[in-house]
């Protein structure tokens, strides 16, 4: 959540005379302030129009190729969400059917991710993958503490991951006092692999985080290879290091498109998995899911059993009250699409990603980093001989045409690599892809005529993690 400072601006909101339902001039005289509560009420029509008009300045979500988050759902799903907006998800005694739909979603995901016994897998909904990762990290640390009774006097826990992880893992390490061991990128290796992970693992490692779908370029990390290296390490040392799979995006892609890829609970070392229902789970924000392979992977002392609002309620979450709408929408989507439907949607997104990536590759100005053959995402940089512009210039010019295509540099040890990243979601069709390429070809002639890339402040970054 962003932090905001107060504003010293004192000018009131500008009011169109037509907003006043009965007295247009009076409506103008009673224009509300921007940064303090108005003295009195206004009509719902006027309040709606003021907010609606200001939000017109936001970008078009459907043209936002930076975000992984779902930007389109069927009207029936929107109606269901509106019907459940007033249901407090945490009050499972008062809203037992909503709680039952959450339980069914957990069971479906446990089956999808090949839990040894889906009926004994445990899990919960969250507000997104950030909360789900926090919960998984807490469970990893607590299990490690049980194995190290001298903590905190004798040891400091650490968590191993690649430098490409989402920022929520940095938050986890900070909030829960865990050393964050990041494997830097090196050459063409742009994510964690078995060798780079094992270089950082020791007896105080609470776990290794493997990302199924890096936000930087859409690539999968080799979960099975990392697990095999940890198996060999345990045979040599007797030290058990579990794996958490951050499947924020890939957890809802790989089961349908990469069935032969072994990354999930089929690997005994995988203790927990998270995904974002509001990404390739195809639900509006915000809903995520955290699952553990069995009850042993989630220490019982972390589960709170609260006698609240009429009944005994086991819960494991950082958030408490939240609407049930997104969970209901997730169940609707599971029911609506089924396995075949999900596969068709995700295959279409990957096909579009591959097609657009191939068309970028045909342009002499660009060089592909990834091609959209894992996540429906690809990254592209400028060709070595391009000196007149860079990816930041391309991103800025595309924004003039309504497209939000992020440009950013990679993390430590590959900060020399700057890329554009294109996320292909459900709703980004071949027709929209054609329009994107048309606009690329419109801006390239002018960019080629530049004498050099336009300078940008070093502290300017483009959001790309989500």
XYZ file of C-alpha atoms in Angstrom:
466
model
C 0.000 0.000 0.000
C 1.373 3.405 -0.966
C 2.101 5.995 1.670
C 0.814 9.502 0.961
C 1.552 12.860 2.522
C -1.015 15.554 3.104
C -1.380 18.406 0.662
C -1.293 22.107 1.259
C -3.474 22.830 -1.789
C -6.530 24.787 -0.699
C -8.481 25.183 -3.951
C -11.873 23.477 -3.920
C -13.029 20.904 -6.469
C -14.348 22.536 -9.634
C -18.070 21.826 -10.080
C -19.918 21.798 -13.389
C -23.251 23.721 -13.083
C -25.097 20.746 -14.565
C -24.145 18.656 -11.509
C -26.710 20.485 -9.387
C -29.922 18.506 -9.746
C -32.288 21.313 -8.725
C -30.101 24.424 -8.304
C -27.131 24.498 -10.688
C -25.756 27.808 -9.393
C -26.114 26.696 -5.789
C -24.136 23.602 -6.627
C -21.255 25.759 -7.789
C -21.315 27.832 -4.617
C -21.057 24.705 -2.472
C -18.047 23.181 -4.225
C -16.461 20.674 -1.805
C -12.863 20.989 -0.573
C -10.224 18.533 -1.815
C -8.330 17.716 1.349
C -10.803 17.896 4.202
C -14.316 16.603 4.728
C -17.029 18.795 3.197
C -19.172 20.678 5.685
C -22.316 18.940 4.520
C -23.700 16.306 2.139
C -24.334 16.541 -1.599
C -26.577 14.589 -3.922
C -25.433 11.089 -4.910
C -25.566 12.151 -8.560
C -23.132 15.015 -8.006
C -20.781 12.946 -5.841
C -20.703 10.182 -8.446
C -20.022 12.581 -11.301
C -17.172 14.328 -9.489
C -15.414 11.048 -8.750
C -16.193 9.591 -12.188
C -14.770 12.606 -14.017
C -11.513 12.586 -12.067
C -11.003 8.874 -12.696
C -11.181 9.474 -16.448
C -7.547 10.566 -16.162
C -6.479 7.049 -15.194
C -5.045 4.911 -17.964
C -7.175 2.376 -19.821
C -6.678 -0.873 -17.874
C -7.187 -3.020 -20.973
C -4.206 -1.295 -22.636
C -2.006 -1.693 -19.562
C 0.596 -4.240 -20.667
C 2.557 -3.696 -17.443
C 0.123 -5.352 -15.089
C -0.414 -9.062 -14.522
C -3.738 -8.267 -12.844
C -7.020 -9.262 -14.489
C -8.717 -6.360 -16.267
C -11.816 -8.092 -17.687
C -14.440 -10.467 -16.349
C -17.854 -11.525 -17.565
C -20.865 -9.415 -16.521
C -22.230 -12.325 -14.478
C -19.072 -12.352 -12.367
C -19.376 -8.611 -11.810
C -22.956 -9.063 -10.611
C -21.915 -11.833 -8.209
C -19.154 -9.650 -6.814
C -21.564 -6.780 -6.254
C -23.948 -9.150 -4.466
C -21.147 -10.243 -2.110
C -19.422 -6.910 -1.519
C -21.109 -6.532 1.873
C -20.178 -10.019 3.136
C -17.292 -10.052 5.587
C -15.126 -12.980 4.492
C -13.786 -13.512 7.995
C -17.240 -14.104 9.495
C -17.483 -17.738 8.485
C -20.246 -18.511 10.964
C -22.553 -15.831 9.574
C -21.695 -16.515 5.922
C -21.162 -20.285 5.871
C -21.758 -20.734 2.135
C -19.081 -18.178 1.259
C -16.735 -20.063 3.586
C -17.678 -23.301 1.851
C -16.834 -21.829 -1.552
C -13.428 -20.815 -0.197
C -12.879 -24.376 1.065
C -13.823 -25.790 -2.343
C -11.357 -23.456 -4.076
C -8.582 -24.658 -1.754
C -9.453 -28.271 -2.571
C -9.505 -27.573 -6.298
C -6.086 -25.928 -6.144
C -4.677 -28.775 -4.021
C -5.835 -31.219 -6.693
C -4.555 -28.992 -9.508
C -1.128 -28.777 -7.849
C -0.956 -32.539 -7.199
C -1.033 -32.553 -3.405
C -0.407 -36.117 -2.137
C -3.870 -36.076 -0.587
C -5.946 -33.021 -1.569
C -8.284 -33.715 1.348
C -5.468 -33.157 3.861
C -3.818 -30.164 2.173
C -4.447 -26.934 4.047
C -4.824 -23.475 2.607
C -6.635 -20.176 2.652
C -7.549 -17.225 0.524
C -5.623 -13.986 0.918
C -5.789 -10.471 -0.471
C -3.132 -11.421 -3.017
C 0.184 -13.187 -3.443
C 1.997 -10.667 -1.257
C -0.003 -11.751 1.795
C 0.219 -15.400 0.737
C 4.030 -15.159 0.512
C 4.167 -13.564 3.954
C 2.153 -16.459 5.402
C 4.339 -19.041 3.685
C 7.459 -17.310 4.956
C 6.141 -17.223 8.523
C 5.466 -20.969 8.369
C 8.987 -21.626 7.038
C 10.561 -19.590 9.824
C 8.457 -21.227 12.543
C 9.375 -24.718 11.325
C 13.046 -23.715 11.329
C 12.766 -22.358 14.893
C 11.421 -25.728 16.032
C 14.555 -27.355 14.605
C 16.806 -24.734 16.245
C 15.793 -24.359 19.882
C 18.713 -21.995 20.583
C 17.187 -19.238 18.409
C 17.603 -16.260 18.605
C 20.739 -16.397 20.721
C 22.695 -18.844 18.597
C 21.588 -18.383 14.992
C 20.105 -15.971 12.464
C 17.621 -17.419 9.970
C 18.027 -16.723 6.260
C 15.890 -17.191 3.172
C 17.469 -17.919 -0.235
C 16.000 -16.581 -3.475
C 16.950 -14.919 -6.742
C 17.410 -11.175 -7.126
C 14.358 -11.231 -9.408
C 11.815 -11.959 -6.644
C 8.814 -9.736 -6.041
C 9.277 -6.955 -3.477
C 6.937 -8.703 -1.003
C 9.810 -11.048 -0.101
C 11.958 -8.095 0.860
C 9.103 -6.924 3.064
C 8.839 -10.355 4.650
C 12.559 -10.450 5.445
C 12.386 -6.976 6.936
C 9.213 -7.442 8.969
C 10.088 -10.894 10.341
C 13.832 -10.360 10.813
C 15.107 -12.908 8.343
C 18.331 -12.445 6.385
C 17.482 -12.131 2.699
C 20.076 -13.995 0.624
C 19.727 -12.954 -2.997
C 21.449 -14.825 -5.800
C 22.563 -12.131 -8.251
C 21.980 -12.425 -11.979
C 24.971 -13.370 -14.072
C 25.353 -13.238 -17.847
C 22.379 -14.920 -19.488
C 21.193 -16.436 -16.184
C 18.426 -14.031 -15.222
C 16.873 -16.001 -12.360
C 17.691 -18.490 -9.603
C 19.073 -21.905 -10.525
C 20.300 -24.847 -8.463
C 23.967 -23.795 -8.376
C 23.293 -20.186 -7.399
C 20.854 -21.318 -4.696
C 23.222 -23.854 -3.193
C 25.997 -21.257 -2.973
C 23.866 -19.451 -0.372
C 22.252 -22.315 1.571
C 23.471 -23.271 5.054
C 22.145 -24.807 8.277
C 20.261 -21.580 9.084
C 18.336 -21.446 5.788
C 14.608 -21.582 6.555
C 13.782 -22.259 2.922
C 14.458 -21.555 -0.736
C 11.941 -19.550 -2.761
C 11.614 -20.699 -6.377
C 9.613 -18.427 -8.653
C 7.396 -20.016 -11.279
C 7.265 -17.077 -13.622
C 9.688 -14.209 -13.000
C 8.087 -10.775 -13.186
C 11.190 -9.492 -14.979
C 10.930 -11.656 -18.090
C 8.255 -14.353 -17.602
C 10.730 -17.236 -17.239
C 10.254 -20.244 -14.940
C 12.873 -21.090 -12.345
C 13.938 -24.784 -12.362
C 12.064 -25.958 -9.266
C 12.830 -29.660 -9.723
C 16.559 -29.036 -10.165
C 16.658 -26.852 -7.052
C 14.832 -29.559 -5.080
C 17.242 -32.242 -6.325
C 20.233 -30.145 -5.245
C 18.663 -29.703 -1.803
C 18.034 -33.462 -1.604
C 21.743 -34.083 -2.184
C 22.637 -31.388 0.348
C 20.457 -33.062 2.994
C 22.065 -36.441 2.293
C 25.508 -34.891 2.905
C 24.693 -32.695 5.893
C 21.434 -33.906 7.426
C 20.060 -30.338 7.099
C 16.520 -30.176 5.747
C 15.703 -27.082 3.667
C 12.139 -26.870 2.326
C 11.082 -25.076 -0.858
C 8.293 -22.582 -1.324
C 7.088 -22.046 -4.895
C 6.014 -18.494 -5.611
C 3.539 -19.307 -8.356
C 1.886 -15.884 -8.351
C 1.445 -16.181 -12.120
C 2.839 -19.545 -13.211
C 0.775 -21.464 -10.672
C -2.240 -20.877 -12.901
C -0.381 -21.363 -16.206
C 1.849 -24.431 -15.839
C -0.881 -26.898 -14.734
C -2.764 -26.263 -17.971
C -0.009 -25.653 -20.524
C 3.050 -27.426 -19.112
C 1.647 -30.675 -17.717
C 4.966 -32.512 -17.973
C 6.802 -29.866 -15.968
C 7.279 -31.114 -12.393
C 7.277 -28.090 -10.087
C 4.470 -28.588 -7.557
C 3.577 -30.923 -4.654
C 4.792 -33.891 -6.712
C 8.183 -32.808 -5.370
C 8.268 -33.877 -1.690
C 10.495 -30.913 -0.812
C 7.861 -28.380 -1.913
C 6.172 -27.421 1.352
C 3.941 -24.605 0.120
C 2.739 -22.799 -2.996
C 1.038 -19.472 -3.551
C -0.761 -17.980 -6.512
C -2.676 -14.834 -7.375
C -6.291 -15.495 -8.215
C -6.383 -11.964 -9.581
C -3.626 -12.634 -12.129
C -3.871 -15.707 -14.355
C -6.545 -17.009 -11.965
C -8.714 -14.593 -14.026
C -10.412 -12.724 -11.144
C -10.494 -8.990 -10.466
C -8.160 -7.868 -7.635
C -7.626 -8.728 -4.938
C -7.492 -12.428 -4.131
C -4.582 -14.798 -3.636
C -4.168 -18.335 -2.356
C -1.655 -20.008 -0.045
C -1.530 -23.803 0.216
C 0.595 -26.198 2.275
C 1.071 -29.818 1.229
C -0.292 -31.091 4.585
C -0.944 -30.009 8.158
C 2.675 -30.736 9.162
C 3.896 -28.006 6.808
C 1.793 -25.365 8.607
C 2.574 -25.309 12.346
C -0.630 -25.561 14.359
C 0.392 -22.713 16.665
C 0.121 -20.295 13.739
C -3.571 -21.097 13.278
C -5.810 -18.928 15.426
C -9.078 -20.316 16.641
C -11.219 -17.342 17.494
C -14.642 -17.411 19.108
C -15.930 -14.430 17.187
C -19.304 -13.465 15.813
C -20.992 -16.635 16.918
C -18.667 -19.560 16.266
C -15.233 -21.161 16.474
C -13.187 -19.903 13.552
C -9.742 -21.226 12.595
C -7.877 -18.557 10.648
C -4.363 -17.854 9.397
C -4.093 -14.455 7.757
C -2.518 -11.042 8.145
C -5.751 -9.330 7.184
C -8.994 -9.834 9.075
C -12.135 -8.236 7.672
C -12.402 -8.235 3.885
C -15.181 -8.769 1.351
C -16.095 -12.239 0.150
C -16.659 -10.978 -3.401
C -13.302 -12.026 -4.844
C -13.454 -15.530 -3.362
C -16.934 -15.991 -4.812
C -15.656 -14.718 -8.166
C -12.808 -17.249 -8.040
C -15.227 -20.100 -7.457
C -17.445 -18.787 -10.256
C -14.471 -18.777 -12.634
C -13.404 -22.301 -11.636
C -16.986 -23.494 -12.158
C -17.468 -21.511 -15.360
C -14.304 -22.606 -17.168
C -13.258 -25.963 -15.753
C -9.917 -27.468 -16.750
C -10.567 -27.325 -20.494
C -11.748 -23.718 -20.340
C -8.738 -22.574 -18.347
C -6.448 -24.356 -20.761
C -8.074 -22.632 -23.736
C -7.805 -19.178 -22.148
C -4.189 -19.614 -21.073
C -3.193 -21.166 -24.406
C -4.670 -18.197 -26.233
C -2.686 -15.792 -24.040
C 0.531 -17.717 -24.689
C -0.176 -17.864 -28.432
C -0.639 -14.080 -28.497
C 2.555 -13.556 -26.480
C 4.583 -15.761 -28.804
C 3.134 -14.069 -31.859
C 3.832 -10.539 -30.638
C 7.332 -11.509 -29.474
C 8.100 -12.985 -32.895
C 6.945 -9.794 -34.571
C 9.194 -7.705 -32.303
C 12.075 -10.042 -33.204
C 11.515 -9.302 -36.905
C 12.218 -5.610 -36.281
C 15.961 -4.848 -36.581
C 15.737 -2.413 -33.667
C 15.025 -5.063 -31.015
C 16.464 -8.226 -29.489
C 14.310 -10.701 -27.547
C 15.269 -11.672 -24.000
C 12.351 -14.103 -23.623
C 9.751 -15.155 -26.159
C 6.553 -15.805 -24.177
C 6.888 -19.587 -24.183
C 6.551 -19.932 -20.377
C 4.451 -17.183 -18.840
C 2.512 -15.368 -21.600
C 5.052 -12.593 -21.102
C 8.116 -11.525 -23.019
C 10.934 -9.035 -22.548
C 12.755 -7.224 -25.320
C 15.718 -4.844 -25.424
C 17.157 -2.655 -28.151
C 19.620 -4.204 -30.588
C 23.326 -3.553 -29.904
C 23.693 -1.209 -32.889
C 20.742 1.012 -31.873
C 22.235 4.252 -30.509
C 19.523 6.849 -31.169
C 16.945 5.636 -28.632
C 16.464 3.204 -25.762
C 13.584 1.211 -24.284
C 12.583 4.135 -22.067
C 12.036 6.277 -25.158
C 9.883 3.531 -26.684
C 7.817 3.217 -23.499
C 7.248 6.959 -23.342
C 6.176 7.223 -26.982
C 3.788 4.267 -26.685
C 2.146 5.977 -23.716
C 1.209 8.815 -26.068
C -0.877 6.229 -27.949
C -2.539 4.928 -24.773
C -0.304 1.871 -24.225
C 1.341 1.271 -20.855
C 4.433 -0.814 -21.607
C 6.971 -0.736 -18.771
C 10.660 -0.144 -19.264
C 13.134 -0.989 -16.510
C 16.628 -2.191 -15.764
C 17.389 -5.627 -14.329
C 18.709 -5.985 -10.760
C 22.240 -6.285 -9.351
C 24.966 -7.522 -11.681
C 22.782 -7.061 -14.776
C 21.843 -3.419 -14.324
C 23.290 -2.866 -17.785
C 20.257 -4.652 -19.249
C 17.188 -2.463 -19.816
C 14.066 -3.995 -21.331
C 10.467 -3.493 -22.328
C 8.154 -6.134 -20.906
C 4.793 -7.074 -22.417
C 2.247 -9.026 -20.344
C -0.397 -10.789 -22.412
C -3.540 -11.408 -20.380
C -6.981 -12.709 -21.206
C -8.602 -9.944 -23.236
C -5.398 -8.883 -25.009
C -6.363 -10.302 -28.375
C -4.574 -10.699 -31.685
C -6.538 -7.656 -32.873
C -5.200 -5.511 -30.008
C -1.746 -6.958 -30.670
C -2.016 -5.769 -34.271
C -2.811 -2.257 -33.019
C 0.187 -2.348 -30.662
C 2.543 -3.320 -33.508
C 1.031 -0.632 -35.733
C 1.815 1.965 -33.076
C 5.332 0.556 -32.625
C 5.919 1.008 -36.331
C 4.502 4.550 -36.142
C 6.904 5.691 -33.435
C 10.062 3.945 -34.685
C 10.856 6.306 -37.618
C 10.915 9.329 -35.332
C 12.894 7.476 -32.660
C 15.465 6.462 -35.266
C 15.934 10.141 -36.191
C 16.908 11.083 -32.638
C 20.561 11.932 -32.151
C 20.671 9.994 -28.901
C 18.348 8.573 -26.231
C 16.593 11.214 -24.168
C 18.037 11.584 -20.717
C 15.968 10.502 -17.752
C 16.556 11.065 -14.015
C 18.306 8.067 -12.467
C 15.597 7.793 -9.791
C 12.786 7.369 -12.340
C 11.598 3.742 -12.559
C 8.654 2.104 -14.233
C 6.530 -0.259 -12.109
C 6.688 -3.799 -13.331
C 6.326 -6.183 -10.393
C 2.603 -6.676 -10.634
